[in-house]
Amino acid sequence: MIIGVPKEIMHDENRVSATPEVCARYISMGHTVLVEHDAGEGAFFHDEQYQAAGAELVMGPKEIYDRADVILKVKEPLFNENLAIHEVDMMRPGQTLITFIHPAAPANHQMVKNLAARGVTALTLDGVPRISRAQSMDALTSMSTCAGYKGVLMGCNLLPRFVPQIFSAVGMIKPINALIIGVGVGGLQALATAKRLGARVFAADIRPAAREQAQSLGAQVIELNVPEEAAVGEGGYAKALTKDLLQVEREVLAARLPEMDLVFLSALVPGKLAPVLITEEMVKTMKPGAVIVDISIDQGGNCALTPPGEIALTHNVHLVGIKNIPGLLPESATSMFALNMFNLVNYLAKDGQFNLDESDEIVQGILTTKGGQVVHQGAREAMGL
């Protein structure tokens, strides 16, 4: 196959979908790799390294979209302001796209429909199931690790106060309280990072296993009063709660938010919109200068006020809705992402071509558009199809 690696165009996105080392692996399997000029510069992977690995450098994205059978990207297709054309409109029928699409998020609905209309076979990395044989392909887990670490650093940087306990000439200053809501991969990394920085850490999750892991890392667990049978779905993921149970969860959190300095939000339900756990009224009760880091923003966000892609000060609380936090840790994030992508491509490629077996659990999880239709179940539900 001809594999295309375009330069990412999202603002401040420094990752790239393949490292020179991974390009060499694709080439050793008989594939041709096209890499856009300067695609890896932001992650400190240079053109000469790609050339040494055997990749063909091209000067602009149009040639990549024209020639490639498979497009590998980090972020969803966006409007290319330099060329005044959307990336979707550079694609062609029968082409395959693999990237993070987040197809259930309302902001991406039209883009997903446009992919279908153009006859593109789109595969979304956020749909890779968390099963043992897919572990090496799970870019969401890798990027969640990056987001948990970097997100807490960003949140602490916005705080107007010390994070750890400080002993000074004027006496002892108490450490901050940090609450992690949603203790999956990203949440656990956030929790560990906040604790290493000296914060008192609290954790909330509707899943008993996640609460146990948080407790093992030294967090004080906040019980959300959600029955296990209503909380835990297939593969240990969180299930979507009923309106009544969601309200119970909000009430518990509302009682604890006023004491928190830093809140890290990462509560997700696979393939669906993120549950809104913090309302505007709840934000109003928080300490002046507190910070909310909402890494669930790609799927709508856990806070009703989180500004997509931005940082805002609202009701004296900083709200971080940056969508590409792993992109702020570009070298480590790219190295992890590129290997996840390689493992997925290698899994799907049979005899040099993609063979999408729709009875396969991995294919079922990632397949988003095919044959002119939106086929991703979570996206179809969110779109009302």
Tab-separated table of C-alpha atoms in Angstrom:
chain	number	residue	atom	x	y	z
A	1	MET	CA	0.000	0.000	0.000
A	2	ILE	CA	0.934	3.649	-0.283
A	3	ILE	CA	0.773	5.120	3.207
A	4	GLY	CA	0.442	8.900	3.572
A	5	VAL	CA	1.633	10.881	6.608
A	6	PRO	CA	0.471	14.511	6.313
A	7	LYS	CA	1.567	17.319	8.625
A	8	GLU	CA	-1.035	17.997	11.325
A	9	ILE	CA	-2.788	21.349	10.932
A	10	MET	CA	-4.596	21.730	14.265
A	11	HIS	CA	-3.327	24.792	16.153
A	12	ASP	CA	-0.396	23.865	18.428
A	13	GLU	CA	-0.500	20.209	17.318
A	14	ASN	CA	3.106	19.057	17.176
A	15	ARG	CA	2.601	15.303	16.973
A	16	VAL	CA	2.879	13.275	13.780
A	17	SER	CA	1.397	9.869	12.978
A	18	ALA	CA	4.679	8.091	12.192
A	19	THR	CA	8.260	8.363	13.425
A	20	PRO	CA	11.208	7.616	11.132
A	21	GLU	CA	11.708	4.304	12.942
A	22	VAL	CA	8.106	3.278	12.316
A	23	CYS	CA	8.311	4.399	8.671
A	24	ALA	CA	11.242	2.008	8.265
A	25	ARG	CA	9.036	-0.784	9.615
A	26	TYR	CA	6.267	-0.031	7.107
A	27	ILE	CA	8.807	0.011	4.276
A	28	SER	CA	10.317	-3.304	5.412
A	29	MET	CA	6.837	-4.802	4.983
A	30	GLY	CA	6.740	-3.648	1.357
A	31	HIS	CA	4.685	-0.474	1.758
A	32	THR	CA	5.561	2.940	0.295
A	33	VAL	CA	5.486	5.818	2.786
A	34	LEU	CA	4.888	9.443	1.794
A	35	VAL	CA	5.736	12.014	4.464
A	36	GLU	CA	4.885	15.708	4.132
A	37	HIS	CA	7.812	18.115	4.429
A	38	ASP	CA	8.373	19.173	8.075
A	39	ALA	CA	5.598	16.851	9.330
A	40	GLY	CA	7.731	15.720	12.262
A	41	GLU	CA	9.530	18.961	13.116
A	42	GLY	CA	7.271	19.803	16.050
A	43	ALA	CA	8.118	16.469	17.682
A	44	PHE	CA	11.840	16.811	16.832
A	45	PHE	CA	11.786	14.203	14.067
A	46	HIS	CA	13.463	15.750	11.029
A	47	ASP	CA	13.066	15.319	7.268
A	48	GLU	CA	16.549	13.829	6.837
A	49	GLN	CA	15.665	11.125	9.384
A	50	TYR	CA	12.570	10.170	7.382
A	51	GLN	CA	14.603	10.089	4.183
A	52	ALA	CA	17.236	7.900	5.834
A	53	ALA	CA	14.435	5.533	6.863
A	54	GLY	CA	13.354	5.226	3.225
A	55	ALA	CA	10.293	7.467	3.219
A	56	GLU	CA	9.534	9.736	0.257
A	57	LEU	CA	9.251	13.402	1.212
A	58	VAL	CA	6.572	15.477	-0.515
A	59	MET	CA	6.183	19.248	-0.276
A	60	GLY	CA	2.465	19.572	0.399
A	61	PRO	CA	-0.581	17.630	1.621
A	62	LYS	CA	-2.393	17.560	-1.715
A	63	GLU	CA	0.063	15.097	-3.255
A	64	ILE	CA	-0.280	12.834	-0.216
A	65	TYR	CA	-4.079	12.817	-0.459
A	66	ASP	CA	-3.871	12.310	-4.228
A	67	ARG	CA	-1.518	9.330	-4.101
A	68	ALA	CA	-1.999	7.504	-0.786
A	69	ASP	CA	-4.224	4.459	-0.288
A	70	VAL	CA	-4.185	4.997	3.466
A	71	ILE	CA	-3.955	8.299	5.327
A	72	LEU	CA	-2.544	8.157	8.856
A	73	LYS	CA	-3.332	11.190	11.019
A	74	VAL	CA	-3.326	12.129	14.675
A	75	LYS	CA	-6.320	14.484	14.789
A	76	GLU	CA	-9.630	14.542	12.945
A	77	PRO	CA	-9.750	16.190	9.471
A	78	LEU	CA	-9.914	19.977	9.659
A	79	PHE	CA	-10.125	22.985	7.353
A	80	ASN	CA	-6.689	23.785	5.916
A	81	GLU	CA	-6.548	27.572	6.013
A	82	ASN	CA	-3.348	27.762	3.950
A	83	LEU	CA	-4.955	25.882	1.052
A	84	ALA	CA	-8.511	27.127	1.752
A	85	ILE	CA	-9.842	23.561	1.578
A	86	HIS	CA	-11.031	21.024	4.146
A	87	GLU	CA	-8.900	17.905	4.509
A	88	VAL	CA	-11.984	15.769	3.830
A	89	ASP	CA	-12.395	17.485	0.449
A	90	MET	CA	-8.879	16.370	-0.522
A	91	MET	CA	-9.815	12.726	0.022
A	92	ARG	CA	-11.279	10.351	-2.553
A	93	PRO	CA	-13.643	7.359	-2.706
A	94	GLY	CA	-12.069	4.124	-1.522
A	95	GLN	CA	-9.340	5.856	0.457
A	96	THR	CA	-8.863	4.764	4.073
A	97	LEU	CA	-8.371	7.235	6.918
A	98	ILE	CA	-7.115	6.206	10.359
A	99	THR	CA	-7.088	8.841	13.093
A	100	PHE	CA	-8.858	10.034	16.217
A	101	ILE	CA	-12.286	11.075	14.896
A	102	HIS	CA	-14.455	11.154	18.062
A	103	PRO	CA	-17.495	10.642	15.812
A	104	ALA	CA	-20.094	10.937	18.594
A	105	ALA	CA	-19.036	14.503	19.459
A	106	PRO	CA	-21.578	16.994	17.993
A	107	ALA	CA	-18.791	19.228	16.645
A	108	ASN	CA	-17.652	16.364	14.402
A	109	HIS	CA	-21.017	15.172	13.060
A	110	GLN	CA	-20.927	17.102	9.787
A	111	MET	CA	-17.315	16.144	9.145
A	112	VAL	CA	-18.180	12.448	9.660
A	113	LYS	CA	-21.152	12.744	7.296
A	114	ASN	CA	-18.867	14.394	4.735
A	115	LEU	CA	-16.381	11.511	5.021
A	116	ALA	CA	-19.215	9.098	4.305
A	117	ALA	CA	-20.467	11.187	1.378
A	118	ARG	CA	-16.996	11.113	-0.206
A	119	GLY	CA	-16.849	7.327	0.048
A	120	VAL	CA	-13.954	7.303	2.519
A	121	THR	CA	-13.496	4.312	4.805
A	122	ALA	CA	-12.773	6.006	8.128
A	123	LEU	CA	-11.457	4.223	11.217
A	124	THR	CA	-11.426	5.981	14.582
A	125	LEU	CA	-8.690	5.197	17.073
A	126	ASP	CA	-10.871	6.073	20.059
A	127	GLY	CA	-12.929	2.982	19.234
A	128	VAL	CA	-10.155	0.417	19.768
A	129	PRO	CA	-11.635	-1.977	22.360
A	130	ARG	CA	-9.760	-2.494	25.615
A	131	ILE	CA	-9.145	-6.188	25.149
A	132	SER	CA	-5.825	-7.973	25.581
A	133	ARG	CA	-5.135	-8.544	21.874
A	134	ALA	CA	-5.793	-4.867	21.074
A	135	GLN	CA	-3.635	-3.474	23.871
A	136	SER	CA	-0.686	-2.681	21.608
A	137	MET	CA	-3.001	-0.748	19.233
A	138	ASP	CA	-4.688	1.318	21.939
A	139	ALA	CA	-3.586	4.858	21.144
A	140	LEU	CA	-6.329	6.260	23.377
A	141	THR	CA	-4.654	4.670	26.398
A	142	SER	CA	-1.237	5.973	25.341
A	143	MET	CA	-2.528	9.488	24.769
A	144	SER	CA	-4.540	9.382	28.002
A	145	THR	CA	-1.288	8.704	29.839
A	146	CYS	CA	0.191	11.835	28.254
A	147	ALA	CA	-2.946	13.895	28.930
A	148	GLY	CA	-3.097	12.852	32.585
A	149	TYR	CA	0.495	13.868	33.210
A	150	LYS	CA	0.572	17.082	31.179
A	151	GLY	CA	-2.984	18.128	32.102
A	152	VAL	CA	-2.154	18.229	35.804
A	153	LEU	CA	1.005	20.235	35.116
A	154	MET	CA	-1.067	22.743	33.121
A	155	GLY	CA	-3.673	22.954	35.870
A	156	CYS	CA	-1.063	23.521	38.561
A	157	ASN	CA	0.575	26.201	36.441
A	158	LEU	CA	-2.715	28.140	36.382
A	159	LEU	CA	-3.243	27.910	40.143
A	160	PRO	CA	-2.513	31.113	42.071
A	161	ARG	CA	-1.151	29.108	45.016
A	162	PHE	CA	1.494	26.554	45.976
A	163	VAL	CA	0.665	22.912	45.239
A	164	PRO	CA	2.616	21.107	48.011
A	165	GLN	CA	2.804	21.821	51.709
A	166	ILE	CA	5.287	24.658	52.175
A	167	PHE	CA	7.228	25.550	55.330
A	168	SER	CA	8.296	29.168	55.236
A	169	ALA	CA	9.366	32.104	57.397
A	170	VAL	CA	5.680	32.975	57.919
A	171	GLY	CA	4.646	29.470	58.880
A	172	MET	CA	3.196	26.386	57.191
A	173	ILE	CA	1.118	26.650	54.008
A	174	LYS	CA	-1.249	23.742	53.429
A	175	PRO	CA	-1.153	21.672	50.221
A	176	ILE	CA	-3.916	21.991	47.628
A	177	ASN	CA	-6.795	19.549	47.298
A	178	ALA	CA	-6.938	17.847	43.907
A	179	LEU	CA	-9.982	15.849	42.799
A	180	ILE	CA	-9.728	13.354	39.953
A	181	ILE	CA	-13.136	12.435	38.482
A	182	GLY	CA	-12.930	9.398	36.221
A	183	VAL	CA	-10.021	7.234	37.297
A	184	GLY	CA	-9.184	5.425	34.078
A	185	VAL	CA	-5.742	5.517	32.470
A	186	GLY	CA	-5.630	9.319	32.195
A	187	GLY	CA	-7.140	9.824	35.620
A	188	LEU	CA	-4.686	7.470	37.320
A	189	GLN	CA	-1.742	9.226	35.667
A	190	ALA	CA	-3.214	12.590	36.736
A	191	LEU	CA	-3.662	11.314	40.273
A	192	ALA	CA	-0.094	10.010	40.469
A	193	THR	CA	1.274	13.266	39.048
A	194	ALA	CA	-0.724	15.450	41.461
A	195	LYS	CA	0.434	13.317	44.379
A	196	ARG	CA	4.081	13.528	43.271
A	197	LEU	CA	3.692	17.322	43.180
A	198	GLY	CA	2.531	17.272	46.800
A	199	ALA	CA	-1.250	17.697	46.507
A	200	ARG	CA	-3.803	15.972	48.748
A	201	VAL	CA	-5.583	13.766	46.241
A	202	PHE	CA	-9.209	12.709	46.090
A	203	ALA	CA	-10.785	10.428	43.493
A	204	ALA	CA	-14.302	9.666	42.268
A	205	ASP	CA	-15.382	6.946	39.845
A	206	ILE	CA	-18.572	4.904	39.524
A	207	ARG	CA	-16.566	1.683	38.961
A	208	PRO	CA	-15.370	-0.240	42.065
A	209	ALA	CA	-12.179	-1.503	40.375
A	210	ALA	CA	-11.181	2.051	39.415
A	211	ARG	CA	-11.794	3.238	42.986
A	212	GLU	CA	-9.563	0.462	44.321
A	213	GLN	CA	-6.758	1.472	41.957
A	214	ALA	CA	-7.098	5.116	43.014
A	215	GLN	CA	-6.975	4.110	46.670
A	216	SER	CA	-3.844	2.054	46.052
A	217	LEU	CA	-2.154	5.216	44.764
A	218	GLY	CA	-2.973	7.074	47.953
A	219	ALA	CA	-6.194	8.884	47.018
A	220	GLN	CA	-9.110	9.455	49.359
A	221	VAL	CA	-12.086	7.962	47.515
A	222	ILE	CA	-15.385	9.829	47.279
A	223	GLU	CA	-18.299	7.392	47.088
A	224	LEU	CA	-20.784	8.379	44.360
A	225	ASN	CA	-23.624	6.084	45.499
A	226	VAL	CA	-24.093	4.447	42.100
A	227	PRO	CA	-24.872	0.677	42.169
A	228	GLU	CA	-22.208	-1.460	40.485
A	229	GLU	CA	-24.667	-3.099	38.106
A	230	ALA	CA	-25.625	0.349	36.768
A	231	ALA	CA	-22.034	1.556	36.594
A	232	VAL	CA	-19.903	-1.117	34.925
A	233	GLY	CA	-20.355	-2.193	31.323
A	234	GLU	CA	-18.627	-4.516	28.902
A	235	GLY	CA	-14.849	-4.709	29.295
A	236	GLY	CA	-14.939	-2.830	32.602
A	237	TYR	CA	-15.862	0.498	30.982
A	238	ALA	CA	-18.272	2.912	32.616
A	239	LYS	CA	-21.889	2.660	31.475
A	240	ALA	CA	-24.100	5.619	30.641
A	241	LEU	CA	-26.176	6.429	33.734
A	242	THR	CA	-29.865	7.176	33.915
A	243	LYS	CA	-30.848	10.800	34.533
A	244	ASP	CA	-31.700	9.982	38.154
A	245	LEU	CA	-28.353	8.310	38.892
A	246	LEU	CA	-26.489	11.094	37.104
A	247	GLN	CA	-28.236	13.588	39.371
A	248	VAL	CA	-27.223	11.551	42.440
A	249	GLU	CA	-23.611	11.677	41.251
A	250	ARG	CA	-23.774	15.445	40.701
A	251	GLU	CA	-25.183	16.008	44.192
A	252	VAL	CA	-22.328	14.097	45.820
A	253	LEU	CA	-19.750	16.026	43.797
A	254	ALA	CA	-21.462	19.367	44.464
A	255	ALA	CA	-20.960	18.863	48.192
A	256	ARG	CA	-17.198	18.368	47.776
A	257	LEU	CA	-16.310	20.855	45.005
A	258	PRO	CA	-16.073	23.975	47.253
A	259	GLU	CA	-13.036	22.481	49.041
A	260	MET	CA	-11.145	21.602	45.846
A	261	ASP	CA	-8.380	23.665	44.229
A	262	LEU	CA	-7.754	21.487	41.157
A	263	VAL	CA	-10.348	19.256	39.465
A	264	PHE	CA	-9.298	16.881	36.689
A	265	LEU	CA	-12.146	15.486	34.572
A	266	SER	CA	-11.755	12.322	32.497
A	267	ALA	CA	-15.054	10.448	32.860
A	268	LEU	CA	-16.041	8.841	29.556
A	269	VAL	CA	-18.499	6.295	28.216
A	270	PRO	CA	-17.098	4.545	25.103
A	271	GLY	CA	-18.533	5.844	21.834
A	272	LYS	CA	-20.945	8.257	23.527
A	273	LEU	CA	-21.010	11.863	24.651
A	274	ALA	CA	-19.204	12.507	27.914
A	275	PRO	CA	-21.611	12.834	30.876
A	276	VAL	CA	-21.979	16.364	32.244
A	277	LEU	CA	-20.962	16.000	35.882
A	278	ILE	CA	-20.303	19.649	36.790
A	279	THR	CA	-22.960	22.273	36.051
A	280	GLU	CA	-22.594	26.042	35.940
A	281	GLU	CA	-24.152	26.326	39.408
A	282	MET	CA	-21.531	23.916	40.747
A	283	VAL	CA	-18.690	25.946	39.204
A	284	LYS	CA	-20.020	29.061	40.960
A	285	THR	CA	-19.487	27.387	44.358
A	286	MET	CA	-15.776	26.723	43.775
A	287	LYS	CA	-12.868	28.622	45.317
A	288	PRO	CA	-11.756	31.746	43.455
A	289	GLY	CA	-8.653	30.746	41.499
A	290	ALA	CA	-9.551	27.060	41.330
A	291	VAL	CA	-8.848	25.162	38.094
A	292	ILE	CA	-10.836	22.562	36.153
A	293	VAL	CA	-8.923	20.534	33.524
A	294	ASP	CA	-11.458	18.724	31.322
A	295	ILE	CA	-9.754	16.166	29.088
A	296	SER	CA	-13.166	14.731	28.133
A	297	ILE	CA	-13.758	17.750	25.903
A	298	ASP	CA	-13.265	15.761	22.669
A	299	GLN	CA	-16.498	13.946	23.562
A	300	GLY	CA	-18.326	17.033	24.777
A	301	GLY	CA	-16.733	17.537	28.197
A	302	ASN	CA	-17.660	16.663	31.789
A	303	CYS	CA	-18.200	20.317	32.729
A	304	ALA	CA	-21.043	22.279	31.143
A	305	LEU	CA	-18.849	25.389	30.842
A	306	THR	CA	-15.641	23.912	29.419
A	307	PRO	CA	-14.636	25.967	26.335
A	308	PRO	CA	-13.668	23.563	23.496
A	309	GLY	CA	-10.050	24.064	22.533
A	310	GLU	CA	-9.462	26.981	24.886
A	311	ILE	CA	-8.679	28.112	28.424
A	312	ALA	CA	-11.208	30.498	29.967
A	313	LEU	CA	-11.712	32.223	33.315
A	314	THR	CA	-15.389	31.856	34.226
A	315	HIS	CA	-16.870	32.638	37.670
A	316	ASN	CA	-13.254	33.075	38.870
A	317	VAL	CA	-12.414	29.470	37.909
A	318	HIS	CA	-9.969	28.590	35.146
A	319	LEU	CA	-11.525	26.075	32.749
A	320	VAL	CA	-9.061	24.169	30.548
A	321	GLY	CA	-10.652	22.733	27.410
A	322	ILE	CA	-7.474	22.255	25.367
A	323	LYS	CA	-8.219	19.422	22.947
A	324	ASN	CA	-4.718	18.260	22.191
A	325	ILE	CA	-2.916	18.127	25.534
A	326	PRO	CA	-0.790	15.139	24.403
A	327	GLY	CA	0.377	17.405	21.552
A	328	LEU	CA	2.085	19.525	24.209
A	329	LEU	CA	4.285	16.508	25.009
A	330	PRO	CA	5.086	15.867	21.357
A	331	GLU	CA	8.136	13.631	21.344
A	332	SER	CA	6.930	11.100	23.907
A	333	ALA	CA	3.354	11.216	22.611
A	334	THR	CA	4.430	10.727	18.981
A	335	SER	CA	6.674	7.785	19.823
A	336	MET	CA	3.811	6.033	21.631
A	337	PHE	CA	1.165	6.948	19.058
A	338	ALA	CA	3.237	5.855	16.052
A	339	LEU	CA	3.786	2.384	17.506
A	340	ASN	CA	0.077	2.015	18.337
A	341	MET	CA	-0.758	3.003	14.750
A	342	PHE	CA	1.809	0.600	13.289
A	343	ASN	CA	0.406	-2.297	15.318
A	344	LEU	CA	-3.125	-1.513	14.130
A	345	VAL	CA	-2.115	-1.169	10.458
A	346	ASN	CA	-0.127	-4.399	10.688
A	347	TYR	CA	-3.155	-6.157	12.211
A	348	LEU	CA	-5.545	-4.945	9.499
A	349	ALA	CA	-3.238	-5.487	6.515
A	350	LYS	CA	-3.443	-8.905	4.887
A	351	ASP	CA	-1.333	-9.646	1.809
A	352	GLY	CA	-0.458	-5.983	1.478
A	353	GLN	CA	-4.064	-4.714	1.564
A	354	PHE	CA	-6.610	-3.893	4.232
A	355	ASN	CA	-9.077	-6.634	4.971
A	356	LEU	CA	-11.802	-5.236	7.215
A	357	ASP	CA	-13.537	-8.237	8.732
A	358	GLU	CA	-16.667	-6.646	10.176
A	359	SER	CA	-17.241	-9.616	12.466
A	360	ASP	CA	-13.948	-8.756	14.205
A	361	GLU	CA	-14.376	-6.958	17.540
A	362	ILE	CA	-11.551	-4.518	16.815
A	363	VAL	CA	-12.930	-3.591	13.385
A	364	GLN	CA	-16.431	-3.209	14.846
A	365	GLY	CA	-15.102	-0.744	17.417
A	366	ILE	CA	-13.170	1.487	15.015
A	367	LEU	CA	-15.175	1.420	11.759
A	368	THR	CA	-16.831	4.832	11.390
A	369	THR	CA	-17.773	5.303	7.722
A	370	LYS	CA	-17.892	2.759	4.916
A	371	GLY	CA	-19.660	2.487	1.577
A	372	GLY	CA	-21.071	5.996	1.782
A	373	GLN	CA	-22.677	5.418	5.192
A	374	VAL	CA	-22.003	6.385	8.799
A	375	VAL	CA	-21.764	2.964	10.497
A	376	HIS	CA	-20.333	3.854	13.939
A	377	GLN	CA	-23.079	3.010	16.425
A	378	GLY	CA	-22.280	5.735	18.961
A	379	ALA	CA	-22.134	8.356	16.203
A	380	ARG	CA	-25.436	7.178	14.727
A	381	GLU	CA	-27.119	7.428	18.129
A	382	ALA	CA	-25.686	10.914	18.747
A	383	MET	CA	-26.807	12.021	15.272
A	384	GLY	CA	-30.279	10.574	15.759
A	385	LEU	CA	-29.884	8.177	12.805
